[in-house]
Short mmCIF file of C-alpha atoms and ligand atoms in Angstrom, two decimals:
data_model
loop_
_atom_site.label_atom_id
_atom_site.label_comp_id
_atom_site.label_asym_id
_atom_site.label_seq_id
_atom_site.Cartn_x
_atom_site.Cartn_y
_atom_site.Cartn_z
CA MET A 23 0.00 0.00 0.00
CA ARG A 24 0.96 3.66 -0.36
CA ILE A 25 -0.01 5.22 2.98
CA LEU A 26 -0.37 8.83 4.15
CA VAL A 27 0.45 9.37 7.84
CA THR A 28 -0.53 12.79 9.20
CA GLY A 29 1.48 13.58 12.34
CA GLY A 30 4.11 11.08 11.20
CA ALA A 31 6.98 13.13 12.65
CA GLY A 32 5.54 12.78 16.14
CA PHE A 33 6.11 10.15 18.80
CA ILE A 34 3.55 7.48 17.84
CA GLY A 35 3.47 8.50 14.17
CA SER A 36 7.20 7.95 13.65
CA HIS A 37 7.07 4.47 15.20
CA LEU A 38 4.08 3.70 13.01
CA CYS A 39 6.07 4.78 9.91
CA ASP A 40 8.87 2.38 10.90
CA ARG A 41 6.35 -0.47 11.16
CA LEU A 42 4.60 0.36 7.87
CA LEU A 43 7.94 0.51 6.02
CA ALA A 44 9.02 -2.78 7.64
CA GLU A 45 5.79 -4.34 6.32
CA GLY A 46 6.81 -3.25 2.80
CA HIS A 47 4.47 -0.28 2.36
CA GLN A 48 5.33 3.16 0.98
CA VAL A 49 4.83 6.05 3.39
CA VAL A 50 4.08 9.75 2.89
CA VAL A 51 4.23 11.86 6.06
CA VAL A 52 2.50 15.22 6.34
CA ASP A 53 3.39 17.11 9.52
CA ASN A 54 3.81 20.78 10.44
CA LEU A 55 6.20 19.91 13.33
CA ILE A 56 4.14 21.91 15.85
CA THR A 57 4.80 19.25 18.53
CA GLY A 58 6.79 16.73 16.45
CA ASN A 59 10.44 16.64 15.51
CA VAL A 60 12.21 15.78 12.23
CA GLU A 61 14.77 13.89 14.34
CA ASN A 62 12.08 11.22 14.77
CA ILE A 63 12.13 10.47 11.04
CA ALA A 64 15.69 11.54 10.17
CA HIS A 65 16.74 7.88 9.84
CA LEU A 66 14.19 7.48 7.01
CA ALA A 67 15.47 10.40 4.91
CA GLY A 68 16.65 9.46 1.43
CA ARG A 69 14.64 6.23 1.18
CA ASP A 70 12.70 5.77 -2.07
CA ASP A 71 9.67 4.47 -0.17
CA PHE A 72 9.47 7.43 2.24
CA HIS A 73 8.43 11.01 1.61
CA PHE A 74 8.03 13.93 4.03
CA ILE A 75 5.88 17.02 3.40
CA ARG A 76 5.86 19.87 5.90
CA HIS A 77 2.29 21.14 5.93
CA ASP A 78 -0.51 22.04 8.35
CA VAL A 79 -3.34 19.57 7.68
CA SER A 80 -5.91 22.06 8.96
CA ASN A 81 -5.40 23.56 5.49
CA PHE A 82 -6.33 21.74 2.27
CA ILE A 83 -4.12 18.69 1.69
CA PHE A 84 -2.99 17.72 -1.82
CA ILE A 85 -1.13 14.45 -2.34
CA PRO A 86 -0.17 13.57 -5.92
CA GLY A 87 -0.27 9.92 -6.97
CA GLU A 88 -2.25 7.03 -5.57
CA LEU A 89 -3.05 6.42 -1.92
CA ASP A 90 -4.44 3.23 -0.40
CA ALA A 91 -4.75 4.41 3.21
CA VAL A 92 -4.77 7.61 5.28
CA LEU A 93 -3.80 7.39 8.95
CA HIS A 94 -4.71 10.61 10.75
CA LEU A 95 -2.54 11.12 13.83
CA ALA A 96 -1.88 14.86 13.61
CA SER A 97 -2.79 16.59 16.88
CA PRO A 98 -1.07 17.99 19.94
CA ALA A 99 -1.53 15.36 22.65
CA SER A 100 -0.10 16.50 25.99
CA PRO A 101 -2.58 17.97 28.52
CA ASN A 102 0.13 19.72 30.56
CA PRO A 103 -0.68 23.46 30.77
CA THR A 104 2.91 24.34 31.71
CA SER A 105 4.50 22.75 28.62
CA PRO A 106 4.67 24.91 25.46
CA PHE A 107 3.80 21.70 23.59
CA GLY A 108 0.68 20.92 25.66
CA TYR A 109 -2.69 21.48 24.01
CA PRO A 110 -3.78 24.04 26.66
CA GLN A 111 -1.09 26.32 25.12
CA LEU A 112 -2.22 25.38 21.59
CA PRO A 113 -6.01 25.52 22.00
CA ILE A 114 -7.05 26.83 18.60
CA GLN A 115 -4.54 24.66 16.69
CA THR A 116 -5.83 21.62 18.61
CA LEU A 117 -9.47 22.36 17.83
CA LYS A 118 -8.64 23.06 14.19
CA VAL A 119 -6.60 19.92 13.57
CA GLY A 120 -9.22 17.74 15.26
CA ALA A 121 -12.03 19.32 13.26
CA LEU A 122 -10.73 20.87 10.01
CA GLY A 123 -7.69 18.58 9.86
CA THR A 124 -9.85 15.48 10.22
CA HIS A 125 -12.23 16.82 7.55
CA ASN A 126 -9.31 17.40 5.16
CA ALA A 127 -7.78 13.99 5.89
CA LEU A 128 -11.15 12.32 5.25
CA GLY A 129 -11.42 14.31 2.03
CA VAL A 130 -8.03 13.02 0.84
CA ALA A 131 -9.08 9.46 1.66
CA ARG A 132 -12.33 9.88 -0.25
CA ALA A 133 -10.61 11.47 -3.26
CA HIS A 134 -8.18 8.53 -3.44
CA ASN A 135 -10.76 5.88 -2.52
CA ALA A 136 -8.42 4.99 0.35
CA ARG A 137 -9.22 3.51 3.74
CA PHE A 138 -9.03 5.90 6.71
CA LEU A 139 -7.90 5.43 10.30
CA LEU A 140 -8.48 8.04 13.01
CA ALA A 141 -6.19 8.21 16.05
CA SER A 142 -8.80 9.03 18.69
CA THR A 143 -8.25 8.91 22.43
CA SER A 144 -9.43 7.68 25.80
CA GLU A 145 -10.11 11.38 26.47
CA VAL A 146 -13.43 10.96 24.63
CA TYR A 147 -14.49 9.29 27.93
CA GLY A 148 -13.45 12.44 29.87
CA ASP A 149 -13.27 11.93 33.65
CA PRO A 150 -15.06 8.59 33.41
CA GLN A 151 -17.83 7.48 35.74
CA VAL A 152 -17.70 3.93 34.37
CA HIS A 153 -14.66 1.78 35.08
CA PRO A 154 -12.93 0.22 33.19
CA GLN A 155 -13.95 2.06 30.03
CA ARG A 156 -15.71 0.08 27.30
CA GLU A 157 -16.34 1.44 23.82
CA ASP A 158 -20.10 1.69 24.43
CA TYR A 159 -19.59 4.22 27.27
CA TRP A 160 -20.51 7.74 26.06
CA GLY A 161 -18.18 9.55 28.43
CA HIS A 162 -18.21 12.38 30.94
CA VAL A 163 -16.71 15.46 29.29
CA ASP A 164 -17.01 19.14 30.25
CA PRO A 165 -17.56 20.92 26.91
CA ILE A 166 -15.91 24.13 28.14
CA GLY A 167 -13.36 22.73 30.60
CA PRO A 168 -9.54 22.99 30.34
CA ARG A 169 -9.31 19.72 28.37
CA SER A 170 -12.29 20.47 26.14
CA VAL A 171 -10.20 21.79 23.22
CA TYR A 172 -8.76 18.30 22.83
CA ASP A 173 -11.63 16.13 24.03
CA GLU A 174 -14.34 17.81 22.00
CA ALA A 175 -12.14 18.04 18.89
CA LYS A 176 -11.55 14.28 19.09
CA ARG A 177 -15.27 13.64 19.70
CA PHE A 178 -16.07 15.74 16.62
CA ALA A 179 -13.37 13.81 14.72
CA GLU A 180 -15.07 10.51 15.60
CA ALA A 181 -18.46 11.91 14.59
CA ILE A 182 -17.28 13.15 11.19
CA THR A 183 -15.41 9.89 10.60
CA MET A 184 -18.61 7.91 11.20
CA ALA A 185 -20.51 10.39 8.99
CA TYR A 186 -18.07 9.76 6.11
CA HIS A 187 -18.49 6.04 6.70
CA ARG A 188 -22.28 6.10 6.84
CA TYR A 189 -23.04 8.76 4.22
CA HIS A 190 -20.11 8.41 1.80
CA GLY A 191 -19.40 4.71 2.35
CA LEU A 192 -15.76 5.48 3.24
CA ASP A 193 -13.84 2.51 4.68
CA THR A 194 -13.01 3.93 8.13
CA ARG A 195 -11.46 2.83 11.45
CA ILE A 196 -11.37 4.55 14.85
CA ALA A 197 -8.68 3.72 17.43
CA ARG A 198 -9.26 5.03 20.96
CA ILE A 199 -5.69 5.20 22.20
CA PHE A 200 -4.99 5.11 25.95
CA ASN A 201 -1.78 6.48 27.62
CA THR A 202 1.15 5.37 25.47
CA TYR A 203 4.83 5.92 26.18
CA GLY A 204 8.20 5.04 24.72
CA PRO A 205 11.35 6.32 23.01
CA ARG A 206 11.13 9.59 21.03
CA MET A 207 8.63 11.32 23.32
CA ARG A 208 9.70 14.96 23.64
CA LEU A 209 11.82 15.58 26.74
CA ASP A 210 9.68 18.70 27.33
CA ASP A 211 6.38 17.06 26.31
CA GLY A 212 4.92 17.56 29.80
CA ARG A 213 3.17 14.17 30.08
CA VAL A 214 3.90 12.09 33.13
CA VAL A 215 6.36 9.53 31.74
CA PRO A 216 8.70 12.06 30.06
CA ASN A 217 8.47 14.38 33.07
CA PHE A 218 9.30 11.64 35.57
CA ILE A 219 12.14 10.13 33.50
CA CYS A 220 13.81 13.52 32.89
CA GLN A 221 13.50 14.42 36.57
CA ALA A 222 14.86 11.05 37.69
CA LEU A 223 17.83 11.17 35.30
CA ARG A 224 18.67 14.65 36.62
CA GLY A 225 18.51 13.35 40.19
CA GLU A 226 15.51 15.56 41.00
CA PRO A 227 12.33 14.61 42.91
CA LEU A 228 9.45 13.47 40.70
CA THR A 229 6.61 16.01 40.63
CA ILE A 230 3.33 14.33 41.58
CA TYR A 231 0.19 16.42 41.06
CA GLY A 232 -2.05 15.69 44.05
CA ASP A 233 -1.74 12.69 46.35
CA GLY A 234 -0.69 10.38 43.51
CA SER A 235 -3.73 8.12 43.95
CA GLN A 236 -5.05 8.90 40.46
CA THR A 237 -4.56 5.97 38.09
CA ARG A 238 -3.51 5.41 34.48
CA SER A 239 -2.74 2.32 32.39
CA PHE A 240 0.45 2.67 30.35
CA CYS A 241 0.99 0.98 27.00
CA TYR A 242 4.41 0.61 25.36
CA VAL A 243 4.51 2.16 21.90
CA ASP A 244 5.42 -1.05 20.00
CA ASP A 245 2.31 -2.76 21.37
CA LEU A 246 0.16 0.22 20.45
CA VAL A 247 1.56 0.36 16.91
CA ASP A 248 0.85 -3.34 16.50
CA GLY A 249 -2.77 -2.70 17.54
CA LEU A 250 -3.05 0.17 15.05
CA TYR A 251 -1.67 -2.01 12.26
CA ARG A 252 -4.07 -4.84 13.05
CA LEU A 253 -6.96 -2.39 13.10
CA LEU A 254 -5.89 -0.90 9.76
CA THR A 255 -5.80 -4.33 8.15
CA SER A 256 -9.10 -5.42 9.73
CA ASP A 257 -12.53 -4.51 8.35
CA TYR A 258 -13.97 -3.19 11.63
CA HIS A 259 -15.62 0.25 11.63
CA GLU A 260 -16.71 0.83 15.24
CA PRO A 261 -14.25 2.40 17.73
CA VAL A 262 -11.70 0.06 19.32
CA ASN A 263 -9.88 0.75 22.60
CA LEU A 264 -6.11 0.24 22.30
CA GLY A 265 -4.19 0.38 25.56
CA ASN A 266 -2.64 -1.69 28.30
CA PRO A 267 -5.21 -2.77 30.90
CA VAL A 268 -2.63 -2.93 33.73
CA GLU A 269 -3.74 -0.01 35.91
CA MET A 270 -1.51 1.71 38.46
CA THR A 271 -1.43 4.84 40.59
CA ILE A 272 0.83 7.73 39.64
CA SER A 273 2.69 7.12 42.95
CA GLU A 274 3.40 3.53 41.83
CA LEU A 275 4.66 4.80 38.47
CA ALA A 276 6.97 7.27 40.26
CA ALA A 277 8.33 4.52 42.50
CA ALA A 278 9.02 2.27 39.47
CA ILE A 279 10.91 5.04 37.63
CA ASN A 280 12.92 6.01 40.71
CA ARG A 281 13.86 2.36 41.21
CA LEU A 282 14.87 1.76 37.57
CA THR A 283 16.97 4.96 37.45
CA ARG A 284 18.30 4.54 41.00
CA ASN A 285 17.10 8.07 41.75
CA GLN A 286 17.38 8.85 45.47
CA ALA A 287 15.48 12.16 45.32
CA ASP A 288 12.04 10.58 45.91
CA VAL A 289 8.96 12.68 45.02
CA GLN A 290 7.61 16.20 45.44
CA ILE A 291 3.87 16.65 45.99
CA LEU A 292 2.41 19.57 44.02
CA PRO A 293 -1.20 20.84 44.00
CA ASP A 294 -3.58 18.43 42.30
CA ARG A 295 -5.05 19.19 38.89
CA ARG A 296 -8.66 18.25 39.55
CA ASP A 297 -9.49 21.84 38.56
CA LYS A 298 -7.75 21.06 35.25
CA ALA A 299 -10.18 18.15 34.69
CA ASP A 300 -7.46 15.58 35.47
CA PRO A 301 -9.27 12.20 35.29
CA GLN A 302 -9.07 10.23 38.55
CA ARG A 303 -9.10 6.75 37.05
CA ARG A 304 -8.46 5.37 33.59
CA ARG A 305 -8.20 1.80 32.35
CA PRO A 306 -9.22 0.36 28.99
CA ASP A 307 -11.52 -2.61 28.65
CA ILE A 308 -9.80 -4.27 25.66
CA SER A 309 -12.26 -7.15 25.15
CA ARG A 310 -13.17 -5.78 21.73
CA ALA A 311 -9.54 -5.51 20.57
CA LYS A 312 -8.89 -9.06 21.79
CA GLN A 313 -11.93 -10.40 19.98
CA VAL A 314 -11.79 -8.41 16.73
CA LEU A 315 -8.03 -7.94 16.31
CA ASP A 316 -6.66 -10.84 18.39
CA TRP A 317 -4.55 -8.13 20.04
CA GLN A 318 -3.29 -7.51 23.54
CA PRO A 319 -0.14 -5.81 24.87
CA THR A 320 2.91 -7.99 25.47
CA VAL A 321 5.52 -5.54 26.84
CA ASP A 322 5.40 -5.15 30.63
CA LEU A 323 6.04 -1.83 32.36
CA GLU A 324 9.56 -2.62 33.51
CA ALA A 325 10.72 -3.67 30.03
CA GLY A 326 9.02 -0.69 28.36
CA LEU A 327 10.33 1.82 30.87
CA SER A 328 13.86 0.44 30.60
CA LYS A 329 13.91 1.03 26.82
CA THR A 330 12.41 4.48 27.28
CA ILE A 331 14.90 5.44 29.99
CA ALA A 332 17.80 4.36 27.75
CA ASP A 333 16.48 6.58 24.94
CA PHE A 334 15.99 9.56 27.26
CA ARG A 335 19.44 9.10 28.80
CA ALA A 336 21.00 9.25 25.32
CA ARG A 337 19.13 12.45 24.44
CA LEU A 338 19.44 14.37 27.72
P1 NAD B 412 2.99 13.99 19.17
O1 NAD B 412 2.77 15.41 19.58
O2 NAD B 412 4.34 13.40 19.37
O3 NAD B 412 2.59 13.79 17.66
C1 NAD B 412 1.61 14.55 16.99
C2 NAD B 412 2.17 14.98 15.65
O4 NAD B 412 1.13 15.71 14.94
C3 NAD B 412 3.36 15.93 15.78
O5 NAD B 412 4.42 15.52 14.94
C4 NAD B 412 2.80 17.28 15.34
O6 NAD B 412 3.78 18.13 14.80
C5 NAD B 412 1.73 16.86 14.34
N1 NAD B 412 0.69 17.87 14.13
C6 NAD B 412 -0.08 18.47 15.06
N2 NAD B 412 -0.92 19.34 14.48
C7 NAD B 412 -0.68 19.27 13.14
C8 NAD B 412 -1.23 19.93 12.01
N3 NAD B 412 -2.20 20.85 12.13
N4 NAD B 412 -0.76 19.61 10.77
C9 NAD B 412 0.21 18.69 10.63
N5 NAD B 412 0.78 18.04 11.66
C10 NAD B 412 0.33 18.33 12.91
O7 NAD B 412 1.88 13.14 19.96
P2 NAD B 412 1.62 11.56 20.01
O8 NAD B 412 1.61 11.16 21.43
O9 NAD B 412 2.50 10.85 19.06
O10 NAD B 412 0.12 11.50 19.50
C11 NAD B 412 -0.20 11.10 18.18
C12 NAD B 412 -1.71 10.93 18.04
O11 NAD B 412 -2.16 9.92 18.94
C13 NAD B 412 -2.49 12.20 18.37
O12 NAD B 412 -3.59 12.31 17.49
C14 NAD B 412 -2.98 11.94 19.78
O13 NAD B 412 -4.18 12.64 20.03
C15 NAD B 412 -3.19 10.45 19.76
N6 NAD B 412 -3.11 9.88 21.11
C16 NAD B 412 -1.92 9.72 21.74
C17 NAD B 412 -1.89 9.21 23.02
C18 NAD B 412 -0.60 8.98 23.76
O14 NAD B 412 -0.64 8.54 24.91
N7 NAD B 412 0.57 9.21 23.20
C19 NAD B 412 -3.08 8.84 23.66
C20 NAD B 412 -4.27 9.04 23.00
C21 NAD B 412 -4.28 9.53 21.71
N1 UDP B 413 1.19 13.93 36.43
C1 UDP B 413 1.97 14.11 37.56
N2 UDP B 413 3.17 14.75 37.43
C2 UDP B 413 3.64 15.19 36.24
C3 UDP B 413 2.85 15.00 35.08
C4 UDP B 413 1.62 14.38 35.22
O1 UDP B 413 1.58 13.72 38.67
O2 UDP B 413 4.76 15.75 36.22
C5 UDP B 413 -0.10 13.23 36.55
C6 UDP B 413 -1.28 13.99 35.98
O3 UDP B 413 -1.82 14.88 36.95
C7 UDP B 413 -2.23 12.87 35.61
C8 UDP B 413 -1.29 11.71 35.25
O4 UDP B 413 -0.01 12.04 35.80
O5 UDP B 413 -2.99 12.50 36.74
C9 UDP B 413 -1.13 11.49 33.76
O6 UDP B 413 -0.85 12.75 33.17
P1 UDP B 413 -0.42 12.95 31.65
O7 UDP B 413 -0.10 14.39 31.49
O8 UDP B 413 0.63 11.98 31.30
O9 UDP B 413 -1.69 12.60 30.75
P2 UDP B 413 -3.26 12.31 30.97
O10 UDP B 413 -3.36 10.85 31.19
O11 UDP B 413 -3.74 13.09 32.17
O12 UDP B 413 -3.89 12.74 29.72
#
């Protein structure tokens, strides 16, 4: 296949490009580098089967030649309001890429009669009142809250994707991605794994927002990319949760990272971010992915963190 990846210079997108190329496909990346980095795809430069176009997909996208699939990953993704790369600092860009960018990416797919995959998010469930989260849960999202620029853009993106499927007959997929981590995340991304690893490698205390009892379920990027690839090559149109169902508290994550880096500086408790709509609990129910895609994560936290720490150590 010849495959367009929007956001392909980002963290997940660049790993996805590696996988697609390894499977023998040709890849075209369109990315405006707003939160991504060309370093993530520098190793692919000069290949005949890889092409990079710097462009904002919230504007009309033109791709010459044939396309068999469009994978739409372009979007800021970090909720941290103190990082310049977090979506609270990029509110209009985030809303535009989720809405206009998804519309344009769907338009490219339709023009080329290509299949389409949307990178959606567990944030469509908001601060969930149902636990673990199944795909038939409609969510608990504040439409004007601090996370709304991301959550509502992704909810719109899912809605327009299903509209293109139902009304135009487009061959679409929706992946609801839960917290994913791994090599190539920005050092200054602001999400919890990059923050904690950078702090630990500098010998600083890890900054925990609140009492650390909030939970997340962390998926290693290779597992996630495998789920995305299986979804792409399936014929399933409803949303599918992709994430690791092993749930832990943020305090437990901090302890694991301090242990693996031998950081003695322990943790620093900062004010909680409940006022920033920080979800208290999050864990995917992956029954659907198991059944439809025969997929489940295989990399445990210690193995995934060790690879991520090695990558961060080399870049710091
Ligand atoms: P990332 O910031 O590393 O990658 C996003 C990429 O999209 C960047 O390269 C950025 O430059 C590009 N981009 C953003 N707006 C663009 C625009 N208007 N035009 C062109 N390119 C644009 O983040 P990531 O963690 O790799 O996330 C990738 C996708 O996966 C996002 O859609 C995100 O919402 C989704 N997702 C990620 C996670 C996670 O835990 N990493 C969880 C849920 C969903
Ligand atoms: N968090 C933290 N310290 C940090 C960064 C994040 O305690 O330095 C917490 C944050 O409050 C949230 C969890 O870690 O409860 C996960 O945050 P992240 O930004 O990674 O993404 P989210 O899952 O909230 O979208």
